[in-house]
Short mmCIF file of C-alpha atoms in Angstrom, two decimals:
data_model
loop_
_atom_site.label_atom_id
_atom_site.label_comp_id
_atom_site.label_asym_id
_atom_site.label_seq_id
_atom_site.Cartn_x
_atom_site.Cartn_y
_atom_site.Cartn_z
CA MET A 154 142.73 138.22 47.28
CA ALA A 155 144.37 137.95 50.98
CA ASP A 156 142.86 136.01 53.37
CA LEU A 157 143.41 135.65 57.56
CA PHE A 158 146.60 133.36 56.94
CA ASP A 159 148.17 135.81 54.57
CA PRO A 160 151.05 137.92 56.09
CA ALA A 161 150.25 141.16 57.50
CA PRO A 162 151.39 144.01 55.18
CA THR A 163 154.69 145.63 56.77
CA GLY A 164 153.67 149.30 55.23
CA ALA A 165 152.03 151.11 52.28
CA PRO A 166 152.32 149.97 48.44
CA LEU A 167 155.21 152.27 47.25
CA PRO A 168 154.20 155.07 44.56
CA ASP A 169 154.61 153.85 41.14
CA ALA A 170 157.18 155.95 40.66
CA ASN A 171 159.00 154.69 43.29
CA ARG A 172 158.48 150.84 42.47
CA PRO A 173 161.16 149.28 40.00
CA LEU A 174 160.73 149.10 36.45
CA ALA A 175 160.70 145.30 36.53
CA ASP A 176 157.71 145.24 39.28
CA ARG A 177 156.11 147.73 37.46
CA ILE A 178 155.57 146.14 33.81
CA ARG A 179 155.27 142.63 35.62
CA PRO A 180 152.90 141.03 33.48
CA ALA A 181 149.53 140.41 34.77
CA ARG A 182 148.52 137.68 32.52
CA LEU A 183 150.23 134.32 31.76
CA ALA A 184 149.66 135.09 28.16
CA ASP A 185 151.91 138.31 28.42
CA VAL A 186 155.02 136.39 29.91
CA VAL A 187 157.66 136.82 27.64
CA GLY A 188 159.81 133.70 26.17
CA GLN A 189 158.13 130.76 27.55
CA GLY A 190 155.49 130.28 25.03
CA LYS A 191 156.71 126.71 24.62
CA VAL A 192 155.60 125.81 28.13
CA LEU A 193 152.65 128.01 28.18
CA GLY A 194 151.11 127.82 24.71
CA PRO A 195 148.05 125.70 24.57
CA GLU A 196 150.15 122.81 23.53
CA GLY A 197 152.52 123.16 26.07
CA PRO A 198 152.62 121.39 29.51
CA LEU A 199 151.36 124.14 31.72
CA GLY A 200 148.74 125.22 28.88
CA ALA A 201 147.48 121.81 28.73
CA MET A 202 147.41 121.42 32.64
CA LEU A 203 145.39 124.70 32.73
CA GLY A 204 143.19 123.56 30.01
CA SER A 205 142.07 120.67 31.88
CA GLY A 206 141.56 122.88 34.92
CA SER A 207 143.78 121.39 37.27
CA LEU A 208 147.16 122.20 38.76
CA SER A 209 149.68 119.63 39.71
CA SER A 210 152.90 120.12 41.83
CA LEU A 211 155.85 121.59 39.76
CA ILE A 212 159.56 122.31 39.43
CA LEU A 213 160.39 125.12 37.09
CA TRP A 214 163.89 124.76 36.38
CA GLY A 215 165.74 127.84 33.96
CA PRO A 216 168.46 130.60 34.66
CA PRO A 217 167.83 133.60 36.63
CA GLY A 218 165.55 136.44 35.04
CA VAL A 219 163.34 134.36 33.11
CA GLY A 220 159.81 134.34 35.06
CA LYS A 221 159.90 131.65 37.49
CA THR A 222 158.31 133.87 40.12
CA THR A 223 155.79 135.60 37.83
CA ILE A 224 154.63 132.20 36.63
CA ALA A 225 153.96 130.96 39.70
CA ARG A 226 152.29 134.25 40.62
CA LEU A 227 149.78 134.20 37.74
CA LEU A 228 149.26 130.02 38.37
CA ALA A 229 148.02 130.82 41.76
CA GLN A 230 145.72 133.73 40.45
CA GLN A 231 144.48 131.97 37.73
CA THR A 232 143.51 129.08 39.62
CA ASP A 233 142.34 130.72 42.76
CA LEU A 234 144.98 129.65 45.00
CA ALA A 235 146.40 131.48 47.88
CA PHE A 236 149.92 132.61 47.22
CA VAL A 237 152.06 131.87 49.69
CA GLN A 238 156.29 132.64 48.73
CA ILE A 239 159.22 131.39 50.57
CA SER A 240 162.77 131.34 49.35
CA ALA A 241 164.91 128.18 50.97
CA ILE A 242 167.82 130.66 51.61
CA PHE A 243 165.63 132.37 54.61
CA SER A 244 163.61 129.45 55.84
CA GLY A 245 164.30 126.63 58.36
CA VAL A 246 162.20 124.25 60.14
CA PRO A 247 160.13 126.94 61.96
CA GLU A 248 159.02 128.60 59.09
CA LEU A 249 157.93 125.71 57.10
CA ARG A 250 155.72 124.86 60.35
CA LYS A 251 153.99 128.17 60.22
CA VAL A 252 153.41 127.72 56.41
CA PHE A 253 152.00 124.33 56.49
CA GLU A 254 149.82 125.10 59.76
CA ALA A 255 148.42 127.99 57.81
CA ALA A 256 148.02 126.12 54.99
CA ARG A 257 145.94 123.22 57.03
CA LEU A 258 143.83 126.12 58.17
CA ARG A 259 142.98 127.66 54.90
CA ARG A 260 142.26 124.71 53.44
CA GLN A 261 139.76 123.86 56.58
CA GLN A 262 138.36 127.32 54.95
CA GLY A 263 137.80 125.81 51.61
CA ARG A 264 140.56 127.44 49.97
CA GLY A 265 143.86 125.96 48.56
CA THR A 266 147.56 126.96 48.78
CA LEU A 267 150.05 127.22 46.13
CA LEU A 268 153.31 127.68 47.89
CA PHE A 269 156.06 129.14 45.84
CA VAL A 270 159.57 127.93 47.07
CA ASP A 271 162.70 129.94 45.71
CA GLU A 272 165.94 128.37 45.18
CA ILE A 273 164.10 124.96 46.38
CA HIS A 274 167.18 122.94 45.65
CA ARG A 275 168.93 124.85 48.99
CA PHE A 276 166.61 122.80 51.17
CA ASN A 277 168.20 119.49 52.65
CA LYS A 278 166.66 116.02 52.28
CA ALA A 279 164.76 115.99 55.50
CA GLN A 280 163.25 119.67 54.43
CA GLN A 281 162.26 118.58 51.04
CA ASP A 282 160.72 115.62 52.37
CA SER A 283 158.50 117.89 54.53
CA PHE A 284 156.87 118.92 51.50
CA LEU A 285 155.12 115.15 50.42
CA PRO A 286 152.42 114.68 52.87
CA LEU A 287 151.14 117.91 52.03
CA MET A 288 151.32 117.36 48.34
CA GLU A 289 150.04 114.06 48.66
CA ASP A 290 146.91 114.91 50.86
CA GLY A 291 146.08 118.41 48.47
CA THR A 292 146.94 120.93 51.45
CA ILE A 293 149.66 122.68 49.18
CA VAL A 294 150.49 122.86 45.14
CA LEU A 295 153.91 123.04 45.73
CA VAL A 296 155.67 124.88 42.81
CA GLY A 297 159.54 125.27 43.22
CA ALA A 298 162.15 127.62 41.17
CA THR A 299 165.40 126.42 40.61
CA THR A 300 168.47 127.13 38.53
CA GLU A 301 170.15 124.25 39.49
CA ASN A 302 169.54 120.33 37.62
CA PRO A 303 166.51 119.11 39.55
CA SER A 304 168.00 115.71 38.67
CA PHE A 305 170.92 116.01 40.84
CA GLU A 306 169.57 118.26 43.39
CA LEU A 307 166.35 117.49 44.66
CA ASN A 308 165.10 113.76 46.13
CA ALA A 309 163.52 111.65 44.00
CA ALA A 310 160.38 111.31 45.94
CA LEU A 311 159.88 114.58 45.34
CA LEU A 312 160.68 114.92 41.98
CA SER A 313 158.12 111.49 41.35
CA ARG A 314 155.39 114.14 42.76
CA ALA A 315 155.84 117.08 41.01
CA GLN A 316 156.41 118.09 37.10
CA VAL A 317 159.60 119.52 35.71
CA ILE A 318 159.02 122.27 33.43
CA VAL A 319 162.28 123.81 31.67
CA LEU A 320 162.21 127.39 31.09
CA GLU A 321 164.49 128.88 28.60
CA ARG A 322 166.82 131.82 28.53
CA LEU A 323 165.04 134.64 27.00
CA SER A 324 166.51 135.70 23.36
CA LEU A 325 167.35 139.01 21.98
CA ALA A 326 163.81 139.10 20.44
CA ASP A 327 162.14 138.51 24.00
CA LEU A 328 164.50 141.07 25.59
CA GLU A 329 163.54 143.62 22.57
CA LEU A 330 159.58 143.03 23.40
CA LEU A 331 160.55 143.80 27.15
CA ALA A 332 162.70 146.91 26.30
CA GLN A 333 159.42 147.91 24.27
CA ARG A 334 157.14 147.46 27.00
CA ALA A 335 159.64 149.25 29.42
CA GLU A 336 159.46 152.62 27.01
CA HIS A 337 155.73 152.06 26.96
CA GLU A 338 155.86 152.49 30.86
CA ALA A 339 158.13 155.07 30.80
CA GLY A 340 156.17 157.26 28.03
CA ARG A 341 159.84 157.85 26.16
CA ALA A 342 162.43 155.79 23.92
CA LEU A 343 165.85 154.75 25.10
CA PRO A 344 168.24 157.25 24.40
CA LEU A 345 170.34 154.94 22.64
CA THR A 346 171.42 154.31 18.85
CA GLY A 347 170.43 150.89 17.09
CA GLU A 348 173.66 149.57 17.51
CA ALA A 349 173.78 150.57 21.37
CA ARG A 350 170.47 149.44 21.90
CA GLU A 351 171.48 145.86 20.90
CA ARG A 352 174.84 146.23 22.82
CA LEU A 353 172.33 146.94 26.04
CA LEU A 354 170.41 143.82 25.65
CA GLU A 355 173.26 141.75 24.79
CA MET A 356 174.42 142.79 28.31
CA ALA A 357 171.77 141.69 30.13
CA ASP A 358 172.71 137.72 28.84
CA GLY A 359 169.28 136.38 28.60
CA ASP A 360 167.83 137.43 31.65
CA GLY A 361 165.24 139.57 31.78
CA ARG A 362 165.11 141.03 35.45
CA ALA A 363 168.94 142.18 34.50
CA ALA A 364 167.53 143.83 31.24
CA LEU A 365 165.18 145.62 32.76
CA ASN A 366 167.40 146.70 35.62
CA LEU A 367 170.12 147.95 32.75
CA ILE A 368 167.04 149.79 30.66
CA GLU A 369 166.17 151.51 34.32
CA GLN A 370 169.65 152.84 34.99
CA VAL A 371 170.03 153.88 30.98
CA MET A 372 166.31 155.71 31.30
CA ALA A 373 167.63 157.55 34.56
CA TRP A 374 170.45 159.01 32.95
CA LYS A 375 170.02 162.90 31.68
CA VAL A 376 171.22 163.08 27.57
CA LYS A 377 169.86 165.11 24.93
CA ASP A 378 171.36 162.79 22.41
CA LYS A 379 171.33 159.12 21.42
CA LEU A 380 174.05 157.33 22.87
CA THR A 381 176.76 155.17 21.05
CA THR A 382 178.11 151.75 21.52
CA ASP A 383 181.27 153.29 23.00
CA GLN A 384 179.60 155.56 24.88
CA LEU A 385 177.33 152.95 26.65
CA ALA A 386 180.59 151.04 27.50
CA GLN A 387 181.95 153.75 29.50
CA ARG A 388 178.88 154.36 31.12
CA LEU A 389 177.70 150.55 31.92
CA MET A 390 180.17 147.74 32.76
CA ARG A 391 179.58 144.64 30.97
CA ARG A 392 177.28 141.93 32.87
CA ALA A 393 179.33 139.28 33.70
CA ALA A 394 178.53 135.70 31.93
CA LYS A 395 176.52 133.38 34.09
CA TYR A 396 179.42 130.61 35.12
CA ASP A 397 179.36 128.80 38.48
CA LYS A 398 182.34 126.48 38.33
CA SER A 399 180.72 124.00 40.60
CA GLY A 400 176.98 124.19 39.01
CA ASP A 401 175.41 122.89 35.91
CA GLU A 402 177.03 125.75 33.98
CA HIS A 403 180.45 124.25 34.26
CA TYR A 404 179.59 120.82 33.58
CA ASN A 405 177.34 122.08 30.25
CA LEU A 406 180.19 123.89 28.57
CA ILE A 407 183.13 121.31 29.35
CA SER A 408 181.04 119.03 27.70
CA ALA A 409 180.29 121.15 24.67
CA LEU A 410 184.03 122.09 24.72
CA HIS A 411 184.75 118.21 24.39
CA LYS A 412 182.12 117.39 21.92
CA SER A 413 183.36 120.36 19.90
CA VAL A 414 186.63 118.83 19.46
CA ARG A 415 185.53 115.30 19.26
CA GLY A 416 183.51 116.65 16.27
CA SER A 417 186.87 117.93 14.78
CA ASP A 418 185.47 121.67 14.75
CA PRO A 419 188.20 123.76 15.81
CA ASP A 420 185.95 126.75 15.94
CA ALA A 421 183.56 125.97 18.34
CA ALA A 422 186.07 123.92 20.45
CA LEU A 423 188.00 127.29 20.91
CA TYR A 424 184.27 129.17 21.33
CA TRP A 425 183.67 127.41 24.20
CA PHE A 426 187.41 127.09 25.85
CA SER A 427 187.18 130.68 25.47
CA ARG A 428 183.67 131.02 27.61
CA MET A 429 185.29 129.11 30.19
CA LEU A 430 187.90 131.14 30.65
CA GLU A 431 185.62 134.48 30.32
CA GLY A 432 183.81 132.84 33.28
CA GLY A 433 186.59 131.99 35.52
CA GLU A 434 187.39 128.59 35.08
CA ASP A 435 191.02 127.52 36.11
CA PRO A 436 193.14 126.80 33.25
CA ARG A 437 194.90 123.89 34.54
CA TYR A 438 191.45 122.01 34.86
CA LEU A 439 191.00 123.01 31.17
CA ALA A 440 194.43 121.59 31.00
CA ARG A 441 193.50 118.70 32.46
CA ARG A 442 190.65 118.08 30.61
CA ILE A 443 191.97 118.59 27.01
CA THR A 444 194.72 115.96 27.94
CA ARG A 445 192.05 113.83 28.71
CA MET A 446 190.67 114.23 25.16
CA ALA A 447 193.62 113.18 23.55
CA VAL A 448 193.63 110.00 25.56
CA GLU A 449 190.17 109.31 24.89
CA ASP A 450 189.09 110.48 21.72
CA ILE A 451 192.17 110.65 19.36
CA GLY A 452 194.56 107.55 20.89
CA LEU A 453 196.55 106.22 19.08
CA ALA A 454 195.53 107.64 15.88
CA ASP A 455 197.68 110.61 16.86
CA PRO A 456 200.02 109.45 19.76
CA ALA A 457 201.69 113.23 19.25
CA ALA A 458 198.39 114.68 20.39
CA GLN A 459 198.94 113.40 24.29
CA ARG A 460 202.57 114.91 24.24
CA HIS A 461 201.23 118.18 22.46
CA CYS A 462 198.79 118.58 25.70
CA LEU A 463 201.19 118.14 28.05
CA ASP A 464 203.52 120.25 26.50
CA ALA A 465 200.65 123.05 26.32
CA TRP A 466 199.97 122.27 29.97
CA ALA A 467 203.59 122.82 30.92
CA LEU A 468 203.85 125.94 29.15
CA TYR A 469 201.37 127.32 30.93
CA GLU A 470 202.86 126.50 34.20
CA ARG A 471 205.96 128.44 33.00
CA LEU A 472 204.30 131.55 31.58
CA GLY A 473 200.70 131.69 33.30
CA SER A 474 197.81 133.82 32.82
CA PRO A 475 197.10 135.07 30.34
CA GLU A 476 200.28 134.31 27.65
CA GLY A 477 199.86 130.59 28.77
CA GLU A 478 196.08 130.50 27.85
CA LEU A 479 197.40 130.67 24.12
CA ALA A 480 199.18 127.46 24.36
CA LEU A 481 196.25 125.72 25.87
CA ALA A 482 193.92 126.97 22.59
CA GLN A 483 196.81 125.98 20.60
CA ALA A 484 196.32 122.63 21.87
CA VAL A 485 192.34 122.50 21.33
CA ILE A 486 192.71 123.64 18.21
CA TYR A 487 195.38 120.47 17.15
CA LEU A 488 193.25 118.05 19.20
CA ALA A 489 190.24 119.26 16.93
CA LEU A 490 191.82 118.67 13.93
CA ALA A 491 193.79 115.59 14.69
CA PRO A 492 192.35 112.19 13.75
CA LYS A 493 190.07 110.65 15.64
CA SER A 494 190.22 106.99 17.48
CA ASN A 495 188.50 105.57 20.63
CA ALA A 496 189.66 102.07 19.66
CA GLY A 497 192.12 102.50 22.62
CA TYR A 498 189.80 103.86 24.98
CA ALA A 499 186.77 101.11 23.96
CA ALA A 500 189.66 98.49 24.27
CA TYR A 501 190.31 99.28 27.64
CA LYS A 502 186.97 99.53 29.25
CA GLY A 503 186.26 96.23 27.36
CA ALA A 504 189.34 94.81 29.09
CA ARG A 505 188.29 95.91 32.45
CA ALA A 506 184.88 94.40 31.93
CA LEU A 507 186.22 91.41 31.05
CA ALA A 508 188.69 91.50 34.16
CA ARG A 509 185.73 92.02 36.51
CA GLN A 510 183.71 89.05 34.93
CA SER A 511 186.62 86.49 34.88
CA GLY A 512 187.44 87.26 38.70
CA SER A 513 191.00 85.81 39.97
CA GLN A 514 191.43 83.12 37.22
CA MET A 515 195.59 82.17 37.09
CA PRO A 516 197.56 82.87 34.11
CA PRO A 517 198.35 80.09 31.83
CA ALA A 518 201.23 77.69 33.94
CA HIS A 519 203.82 78.39 30.92
CA ILE A 520 204.32 82.31 30.85
CA LEU A 521 204.72 81.78 35.00
CA ASN A 522 208.26 82.13 36.35
CA ALA A 523 209.58 79.09 38.45
CA PRO A 524 211.92 80.19 40.61
CA THR A 525 211.74 77.52 43.08
CA GLY A 526 211.69 73.58 42.74
CA LEU A 527 208.42 73.46 43.65
CA MET A 528 207.04 75.62 41.28
CA LYS A 529 208.74 73.93 38.62
CA ASP A 530 207.01 70.86 39.58
CA GLN A 531 203.95 72.02 39.71
CA GLY A 532 204.49 72.95 35.55
CA TYR A 533 205.32 76.23 36.14
CA GLY A 534 206.89 77.61 32.76
CA ALA A 535 207.15 74.48 31.10
CA GLY A 536 206.57 74.87 27.60
CA TYR A 537 207.21 78.41 27.50
CA GLN A 538 208.12 79.54 23.84
CA TYR A 539 210.85 82.48 24.16
CA ASP A 540 209.68 84.72 21.46
CA HIS A 541 212.97 86.26 20.39
CA ASP A 542 213.82 82.59 19.41
CA ALA A 543 211.09 81.87 16.91
CA GLU A 544 210.56 82.52 13.54
CA ASP A 545 209.84 86.28 13.08
CA ALA A 546 210.06 87.08 16.63
CA PHE A 547 206.57 85.66 17.05
CA SER A 548 205.80 82.19 19.12
CA GLY A 549 201.90 82.87 18.93
CA GLN A 550 201.45 81.34 22.33
CA ASP A 551 198.07 81.98 24.19
CA TYR A 552 198.51 84.17 27.11
CA PHE A 553 194.91 84.52 28.65
CA PRO A 554 193.70 82.25 31.61
CA GLU A 555 193.32 78.53 30.50
CA GLY A 556 189.90 78.07 29.18
CA MET A 557 188.81 81.42 28.34
CA LYS A 558 187.93 81.83 24.92
CA ARG A 559 190.39 84.44 23.25
CA PRO A 560 188.51 88.16 23.13
CA VAL A 561 189.15 90.75 20.33
CA LEU A 562 189.91 94.24 22.51
CA TYR A 563 191.80 96.87 20.38
CA LEU A 564 189.93 97.19 17.06
CA PRO A 565 192.36 99.83 15.52
CA VAL A 566 190.65 102.53 12.63
CA GLU A 567 191.41 103.44 9.55
CA ARG A 568 192.67 106.89 10.43
CA GLY A 569 195.81 108.49 11.22
CA PHE A 570 198.55 106.40 12.86
CA GLU A 571 196.20 103.79 13.79
CA ARG A 572 195.69 102.52 10.36
CA ASP A 573 199.82 101.56 10.68
CA LEU A 574 198.57 99.32 14.12
CA LYS A 575 195.86 97.88 11.99
CA LYS A 576 198.06 96.38 9.60
CA ARG A 577 200.10 94.70 12.54
CA VAL A 578 197.37 93.91 14.42
CA GLU A 579 195.90 91.82 11.36
CA TRP A 580 199.13 90.75 10.44
CA PHE A 581 199.78 89.35 13.80
CA ALA A 582 196.40 87.70 14.11
CA GLY A 583 197.25 85.71 10.94
CA LEU A 584 200.83 84.57 11.91
CA ARG A 585 198.97 83.33 14.89
CA GLN A 586 196.34 81.30 13.42
CA LYS A 587 199.46 80.09 10.72
CA ARG A 588 201.15 78.85 14.16
CA ARG A 589 198.88 77.43 15.47
CA SER A 590 197.61 75.09 12.34
CA GLU A 591 201.66 74.31 12.10
CA GLY A 592 201.67 73.12 15.85
CA LYS A 593 203.67 75.27 16.99
CA THR A 594 201.77 76.39 19.87
#
């Protein structure tokens, strides 16, 4: 229902035939929204909220084309709030002031406002803070939409006043339901074979709006027979996978690659490696990250893993793309199948923590060089035992600061080469204890 404060219409509405398909079959009820049953169902956060007769401010977080705008419109409709939509891309302080003033006037008339802010993460801190007073006094119910992680992109103050609702990427079954609705609206079936129909929906990559746009293109073709998969591929380019090299998807995929390597699953590791390449990731970034995996998750269980990664990196630099990417792929396989140990990584982190805690304690005097007479008088070097002169070339002396309890930082595992290192650690520990009991240290 329009009111005095709604923007004036810019012209007569388009006839149905001229409206985009996605707009013509836009759901009229929340129950008709596809793919978001977890949040809209009776036990879901939005379903429960509406069931209780209250609606708080929300942040709708999810990929493109999953219904964020539609849900916001229907929430306003179901709660009888005036729906106002702005985009953070095109709105600045002057536009916000006008929207806020209109909401205040509307409230004086006894009606609330649901303010839908698309791409809300693009507002800066001051702009995000400007919503807070109106949210607190009930002038607006804010519904923000974002494709980026709110934890990183939105102010803590804003997040504390709004519930984050996570919307999911649409499944093939969800997209098939959209296709059936589109066919019902058009009054005819898609001119595609079953396999080609599935390929068309795969091209949408979980994006409902993209699926409807593709369907609309196919519906517009004047073809007599059903098109095959190959014929469809000739007419439509496959949609590029969603991948932002500086956004959430970047970090999600590199996390998936790292954990697949750590989990010794070469197939999954290759899949995520390939997903990043297909998304346009710089192979040099991947070369650096897989080398890091070799250091962190394999370590001394297979010292050759680090060398293998460096060689693959060098091969990529010599060959370039796409030939050099095969060398990186082989390194990924090697890492996934290598014995795993983070003992060196854990020992390093433990040593850094101990170094921060212990401050600037001096090394014990007996292992300090004494190039001057004054330093000799201070006891530097006194009592030092040259290990090569000792039995087994091992003196067993203490090399930690005086008074510090000897820590155990490196705990090698019973896998790969570290199995041998574990034997050496235990042998030296036993010999050190023997030297001390003999009073030789």
